[in-house]
């Protein structure tokens, strides 16, 4: 039995339940029950008081989070995302929160580098020129030799760093606190004023917390040099949208954004019309790599629950 004494695990839909169940031999003999329960699948036959652990939906988990109060004996919330901002208020309580850290690292890092390349090399502009059959040759910036700041030094930040190295970029890393690891120095937030004036590309992948909400604000952006590029593949609320829109409208900065605030971006939002802006609809981790990797991670988590072993990716309070 798990150290959390979990006996009933709720999956968000029958498909993911079946796939995890298929990877675990004879789980019915372990005394742990698998059920389906979420805002999209609120099965009436399920005894909600019996649910000890729940796996949140990957897409649009908020409606299920809003109903967690219906599970009075909940001991574990497992996300399918790296971020846990939707359930951050549970951290440090009697309910354990675990994330899908590692599952999305490769895919999100791919997109971060892809967005930076697309913006710097003018690929988005070339696509628009194709529509009008226009041949507009121009010298563009390379990723090689650019001074790139990775804002966030967790698993995704490290995956981005690994992919930037072959592009011969000059990499600076900033995290919640300064330290040194096997790859060199990681700066803290207090170092931003001296780093930003020399940064040509900022790639934000920091999680959303009280400390990082609107970290990239008007003051942050004003310290970047002209023509700097802001790439956000973390959380939309890390950026002050109004401040970014102001810089983009002025033509001083560029942006390549997979996450925005608000999200989804309303039809009439000014970000749709700002110059030097490339937007993708929060697809960083949603690739062909997602399903096999999340199934493997969830299977390992369930195996640990059954074996009573320490859980992986637990958020420390």
Short mmCIF file of C-alpha atoms in Angstrom, two decimals:
data_model
loop_
_atom_site.label_atom_id
_atom_site.label_comp_id
_atom_site.label_asym_id
_atom_site.label_seq_id
_atom_site.Cartn_x
_atom_site.Cartn_y
_atom_site.Cartn_z
CA UNK A 1 0.00 0.00 0.00
CA UNK A 2 1.18 3.53 -0.73
CA UNK A 3 2.65 5.67 2.04
CA UNK A 4 -0.37 7.93 1.38
CA UNK A 5 -2.71 4.95 1.85
CA UNK A 6 -4.29 5.47 -1.56
CA UNK A 7 -6.97 2.96 -2.50
CA UNK A 8 -8.93 4.65 -5.32
CA UNK A 9 -7.36 6.57 -8.22
CA UNK A 10 -9.57 8.67 -10.49
CA UNK A 11 -8.51 9.05 -14.12
CA UNK A 12 -9.87 11.90 -16.27
CA UNK A 13 -11.15 9.64 -19.06
CA UNK A 14 -11.51 5.92 -19.90
CA UNK A 15 -8.76 6.01 -22.55
CA UNK A 16 -5.88 7.00 -20.25
CA UNK A 17 -7.19 4.63 -17.58
CA UNK A 18 -7.11 1.72 -20.03
CA UNK A 19 -3.62 2.56 -21.25
CA UNK A 20 -2.14 2.76 -17.76
CA UNK A 21 -4.08 -0.31 -16.64
CA UNK A 22 -2.69 -2.21 -19.61
CA UNK A 23 0.87 -1.49 -18.49
CA UNK A 24 0.31 -2.77 -14.94
CA UNK A 25 0.01 -6.50 -14.50
CA UNK A 26 -3.05 -7.62 -12.55
CA UNK A 27 -3.57 -4.31 -10.77
CA UNK A 28 -6.97 -5.61 -9.61
CA UNK A 29 -5.12 -7.89 -7.20
CA UNK A 30 -3.39 -4.97 -5.50
CA UNK A 31 -6.47 -3.68 -3.69
CA UNK A 32 -6.35 -0.34 -5.55
CA UNK A 33 -9.33 0.63 -7.70
CA UNK A 34 -9.19 2.66 -10.91
CA UNK A 35 -12.23 4.85 -11.68
CA UNK A 36 -13.09 7.62 -14.14
CA UNK A 37 -14.03 11.00 -12.69
CA UNK A 38 -13.49 14.57 -13.90
CA UNK A 39 -15.61 17.56 -14.78
CA UNK A 40 -15.97 16.09 -18.28
CA UNK A 41 -16.71 12.60 -16.96
CA UNK A 42 -18.49 13.02 -13.58
CA UNK A 43 -19.61 9.38 -13.42
CA UNK A 44 -22.58 9.22 -11.07
CA UNK A 45 -21.78 5.66 -9.99
CA UNK A 46 -18.43 6.69 -8.50
CA UNK A 47 -18.27 7.14 -4.75
CA UNK A 48 -16.51 10.49 -4.60
CA UNK A 49 -15.73 10.10 -0.92
CA UNK A 50 -13.67 7.03 -1.80
CA UNK A 51 -11.40 8.86 -4.26
CA UNK A 52 -7.95 9.27 -2.70
CA UNK A 53 -6.01 10.39 -5.78
CA UNK A 54 -6.97 12.15 -8.99
CA UNK A 55 -5.19 12.64 -12.29
CA UNK A 56 -6.22 15.97 -13.77
CA UNK A 57 -7.11 16.35 -17.47
CA UNK A 58 -4.29 17.58 -19.67
CA UNK A 59 -6.31 20.19 -21.55
CA UNK A 60 -8.58 22.60 -19.64
CA UNK A 61 -8.15 21.15 -16.16
CA UNK A 62 -9.73 24.18 -14.48
CA UNK A 63 -13.31 22.81 -14.42
CA UNK A 64 -12.09 19.66 -12.66
CA UNK A 65 -9.96 21.69 -10.24
CA UNK A 66 -13.06 23.72 -9.43
CA UNK A 67 -14.81 20.50 -8.35
CA UNK A 68 -12.04 19.04 -6.18
CA UNK A 69 -14.03 20.11 -3.13
CA UNK A 70 -16.41 17.27 -3.98
CA UNK A 71 -13.65 14.80 -3.04
CA UNK A 72 -13.49 15.06 0.77
CA UNK A 73 -10.73 12.48 1.23
CA UNK A 74 -8.40 13.58 -1.55
CA UNK A 75 -4.74 12.87 -0.75
CA UNK A 76 -2.99 13.27 -4.12
CA UNK A 77 -3.50 15.49 -7.16
CA UNK A 78 -1.44 14.46 -10.18
CA UNK A 79 -1.17 16.94 -13.06
CA UNK A 80 -0.40 16.07 -16.65
CA UNK A 81 1.43 19.37 -17.02
CA UNK A 82 4.77 20.60 -15.78
CA UNK A 83 3.13 23.64 -14.20
CA UNK A 84 0.97 23.32 -11.11
CA UNK A 85 -0.38 26.86 -10.79
CA UNK A 86 -4.00 25.65 -10.96
CA UNK A 87 -3.51 23.70 -7.72
CA UNK A 88 -0.74 25.77 -6.13
CA UNK A 89 -2.99 26.52 -3.15
CA UNK A 90 -2.92 22.81 -2.25
CA UNK A 91 0.85 22.72 -1.86
CA UNK A 92 1.74 22.45 1.82
CA UNK A 93 -1.69 21.12 2.77
CA UNK A 94 -2.84 17.57 3.51
CA UNK A 95 -3.17 16.99 -0.25
CA UNK A 96 0.04 16.15 -2.09
CA UNK A 97 0.59 17.69 -5.53
CA UNK A 98 2.71 15.94 -8.16
CA UNK A 99 3.47 17.17 -11.67
CA UNK A 100 4.39 15.70 -15.05
CA UNK A 101 7.86 17.18 -14.87
CA UNK A 102 10.05 15.77 -17.63
CA UNK A 103 7.20 14.69 -19.89
CA UNK A 104 7.06 17.96 -21.83
CA UNK A 105 10.72 19.01 -21.70
CA UNK A 106 11.84 17.88 -25.15
CA UNK A 107 8.75 19.10 -27.00
CA UNK A 108 8.65 22.48 -25.26
CA UNK A 109 12.36 23.00 -25.83
CA UNK A 110 11.87 22.22 -29.53
CA UNK A 111 9.20 24.89 -29.81
CA UNK A 112 11.21 27.46 -27.81
CA UNK A 113 14.14 27.13 -30.20
CA UNK A 114 11.77 26.95 -33.18
CA UNK A 115 10.01 30.17 -32.20
CA UNK A 116 13.32 31.95 -31.68
CA UNK A 117 14.59 30.78 -35.07
CA UNK A 118 11.34 31.60 -36.86
CA UNK A 119 11.28 35.13 -35.48
CA UNK A 120 14.97 35.89 -35.91
CA UNK A 121 15.13 34.48 -39.43
CA UNK A 122 11.84 36.06 -40.52
CA UNK A 123 10.12 32.78 -41.34
CA UNK A 124 6.73 34.16 -40.27
CA UNK A 125 7.25 37.15 -42.59
CA UNK A 126 8.21 34.82 -45.44
CA UNK A 127 4.99 32.84 -44.95
CA UNK A 128 2.96 36.02 -45.27
CA UNK A 129 4.96 37.01 -48.36
CA UNK A 130 4.11 33.66 -49.94
CA UNK A 131 0.41 34.49 -49.71
CA UNK A 132 0.99 37.55 -51.91
CA UNK A 133 3.64 35.81 -54.03
CA UNK A 134 6.18 38.44 -53.04
CA UNK A 135 9.93 37.86 -53.13
CA UNK A 136 11.26 40.05 -50.30
CA UNK A 137 14.93 39.34 -49.76
CA UNK A 138 16.42 40.78 -46.57
CA UNK A 139 19.34 40.04 -44.30
CA UNK A 140 18.00 38.53 -41.07
CA UNK A 141 19.55 37.83 -37.68
CA UNK A 142 20.97 34.42 -36.85
CA UNK A 143 20.61 32.51 -33.63
CA UNK A 144 24.37 31.99 -33.82
CA UNK A 145 26.21 34.62 -31.78
CA UNK A 146 23.02 35.91 -30.15
CA UNK A 147 23.09 36.59 -26.41
CA UNK A 148 20.26 34.41 -25.14
CA UNK A 149 18.85 34.43 -21.61
CA UNK A 150 16.96 31.34 -20.43
CA UNK A 151 14.62 32.48 -17.66
CA UNK A 152 14.07 29.29 -15.67
CA UNK A 153 16.64 26.59 -14.97
CA UNK A 154 14.45 23.53 -14.39
CA UNK A 155 14.08 20.51 -16.64
CA UNK A 156 12.67 22.43 -19.62
CA UNK A 157 15.23 25.20 -19.19
CA UNK A 158 18.00 22.61 -19.28
CA UNK A 159 16.49 21.00 -22.39
CA UNK A 160 16.49 24.42 -24.06
CA UNK A 161 20.10 25.01 -23.03
CA UNK A 162 21.15 21.68 -24.54
CA UNK A 163 19.50 22.55 -27.85
CA UNK A 164 20.95 26.06 -28.00
CA UNK A 165 24.55 24.92 -27.60
CA UNK A 166 24.90 23.55 -31.18
CA UNK A 167 23.49 26.83 -32.51
CA UNK A 168 26.53 28.63 -31.07
CA UNK A 169 24.47 31.09 -29.04
CA UNK A 170 25.89 32.81 -25.96
CA UNK A 171 23.72 31.46 -23.13
CA UNK A 172 22.92 33.04 -19.77
CA UNK A 173 20.65 31.29 -17.27
CA UNK A 174 18.52 32.95 -14.59
CA UNK A 175 16.53 31.11 -11.91
CA UNK A 176 14.80 31.82 -8.61
CA UNK A 177 18.14 31.87 -6.80
CA UNK A 178 21.78 32.14 -7.86
CA UNK A 179 23.89 29.01 -7.88
CA UNK A 180 26.44 27.04 -9.87
CA UNK A 181 25.96 23.66 -11.52
CA UNK A 182 28.00 21.45 -13.85
CA UNK A 183 27.28 23.82 -16.75
CA UNK A 184 28.41 26.95 -14.96
CA UNK A 185 26.79 29.93 -13.31
CA UNK A 186 23.05 30.42 -12.85
CA UNK A 187 22.11 33.99 -11.95
CA UNK A 188 19.34 35.09 -9.60
CA UNK A 189 16.59 37.70 -10.10
CA UNK A 190 18.75 40.30 -8.40
CA UNK A 191 21.16 40.07 -11.37
CA UNK A 192 18.55 40.97 -14.00
CA UNK A 193 19.28 44.74 -14.10
CA UNK A 194 22.88 44.13 -15.13
CA UNK A 195 22.06 41.26 -17.53
CA UNK A 196 19.05 42.58 -19.46
CA UNK A 197 20.79 45.45 -21.29
CA UNK A 198 23.08 42.87 -22.90
CA UNK A 199 20.40 40.28 -23.71
CA UNK A 200 19.17 39.92 -27.29
CA UNK A 201 16.79 37.00 -26.78
CA UNK A 202 14.85 36.15 -23.60
CA UNK A 203 13.31 32.67 -23.45
CA UNK A 204 10.90 32.47 -20.52
CA UNK A 205 10.09 29.02 -19.20
CA UNK A 206 9.70 29.82 -15.53
CA UNK A 207 6.68 28.37 -13.71
CA UNK A 208 3.92 30.71 -12.59
CA UNK A 209 4.20 31.58 -8.90
CA UNK A 210 3.51 34.66 -6.80
CA UNK A 211 7.14 35.64 -7.39
CA UNK A 212 7.08 35.19 -11.17
CA UNK A 213 3.64 36.63 -12.03
CA UNK A 214 4.29 39.63 -14.31
CA UNK A 215 8.02 39.22 -13.76
CA UNK A 216 8.45 40.41 -17.35
CA UNK A 217 6.86 43.81 -16.78
CA UNK A 218 7.37 47.29 -18.18
CA UNK A 219 10.58 47.80 -16.19
CA UNK A 220 11.99 44.42 -17.28
CA UNK A 221 11.17 45.11 -20.94
CA UNK A 222 12.54 48.66 -20.86
CA UNK A 223 15.95 47.32 -19.86
CA UNK A 224 16.22 45.13 -22.97
CA UNK A 225 18.10 46.62 -25.93
CA UNK A 226 16.30 47.67 -29.10
CA UNK A 227 15.26 44.76 -31.36
CA UNK A 228 15.44 42.21 -28.53
CA UNK A 229 13.17 39.18 -28.83
CA UNK A 230 10.92 37.87 -26.04
CA UNK A 231 9.99 34.18 -26.32
CA UNK A 232 7.51 32.77 -23.80
CA UNK A 233 6.88 29.03 -23.55
CA UNK A 234 6.21 28.99 -19.80
CA UNK A 235 3.02 30.63 -18.55
CA UNK A 236 1.24 33.63 -20.04
CA UNK A 237 0.89 35.50 -16.75
CA UNK A 238 4.67 35.65 -16.32
CA UNK A 239 4.49 38.50 -18.84
CA UNK A 240 2.62 41.76 -18.31
CA UNK A 241 0.63 41.67 -21.56
CA UNK A 242 -0.17 45.39 -21.62
CA UNK A 243 3.49 46.30 -21.16
CA UNK A 244 4.53 43.91 -23.93
CA UNK A 245 1.87 45.21 -26.30
CA UNK A 246 3.15 48.75 -25.73
CA UNK A 247 6.71 47.76 -26.66
CA UNK A 248 5.56 45.79 -29.71
CA UNK A 249 3.35 48.61 -30.97
CA UNK A 250 6.32 50.96 -30.66
CA UNK A 251 8.30 48.55 -32.84
CA UNK A 252 11.15 48.38 -30.34
CA UNK A 253 10.89 44.69 -29.42
CA UNK A 254 9.75 41.43 -31.03
CA UNK A 255 7.86 38.56 -29.44
CA UNK A 256 7.29 34.87 -30.15
CA UNK A 257 4.67 33.52 -27.77
CA UNK A 258 3.25 30.06 -27.18
CA UNK A 259 1.49 31.20 -24.01
CA UNK A 260 -0.36 34.45 -23.43
CA UNK A 261 -2.55 36.22 -20.90
CA UNK A 262 -5.48 35.93 -21.31
CA UNK A 263 -5.74 32.48 -22.84
CA UNK A 264 -7.25 31.62 -25.25
CA UNK A 265 -6.48 35.01 -26.74
CA UNK A 266 -9.78 36.80 -27.53
CA UNK A 267 -10.50 37.58 -31.18
CA UNK A 268 -10.22 41.34 -30.69
CA UNK A 269 -7.13 41.31 -28.46
CA UNK A 270 -4.43 43.80 -29.56
CA UNK A 271 -1.71 41.13 -29.53
CA UNK A 272 -3.19 39.70 -32.74
CA UNK A 273 -2.34 42.91 -34.54
CA UNK A 274 0.99 43.98 -33.06
CA UNK A 275 4.00 44.07 -35.39
CA UNK A 276 6.95 41.71 -34.99
CA UNK A 277 4.76 39.17 -33.18
CA UNK A 278 4.49 35.41 -33.69
CA UNK A 279 1.85 33.48 -31.72
CA UNK A 280 1.24 29.75 -31.41
CA UNK A 281 -1.81 28.44 -29.47
CA UNK A 282 -0.12 26.88 -26.40
CA UNK A 283 1.12 23.78 -28.17
CA UNK A 284 4.55 23.53 -26.54
CA UNK A 285 4.07 20.13 -24.93
CA UNK A 286 1.24 18.84 -27.09
CA UNK A 287 3.07 16.74 -29.67
CA UNK A 288 3.30 13.09 -30.71
CA UNK A 289 5.77 12.62 -27.85
CA UNK A 290 3.17 13.47 -25.22
CA UNK A 291 0.99 10.37 -25.05
CA UNK A 292 3.72 7.69 -24.73
CA UNK A 293 5.64 9.80 -22.23
CA UNK A 294 2.66 10.69 -20.04
CA UNK A 295 1.51 7.06 -20.07
CA UNK A 296 4.97 5.95 -18.96
CA UNK A 297 5.14 8.57 -16.21
CA UNK A 298 1.64 7.86 -14.89
CA UNK A 299 2.33 4.12 -14.95
CA UNK A 300 5.45 4.65 -12.87
CA UNK A 301 3.56 6.86 -10.43
CA UNK A 302 0.78 4.27 -10.03
CA UNK A 303 3.37 1.52 -9.63
CA UNK A 304 4.94 3.50 -6.80
CA UNK A 305 1.54 4.00 -5.18
CA UNK A 306 0.91 0.26 -5.32
CA UNK A 307 4.39 -0.55 -3.98
CA UNK A 308 4.26 2.08 -1.26
CA UNK A 309 7.35 3.80 -2.64
CA UNK A 310 8.09 7.55 -2.65
CA UNK A 311 6.26 9.36 -5.42
CA UNK A 312 7.99 11.21 -8.25
CA UNK A 313 7.65 14.90 -9.14
CA UNK A 314 6.15 15.88 -5.79
CA UNK A 315 5.93 19.65 -5.31
CA UNK A 316 7.56 20.60 -2.05
CA UNK A 317 5.69 23.09 0.11
#
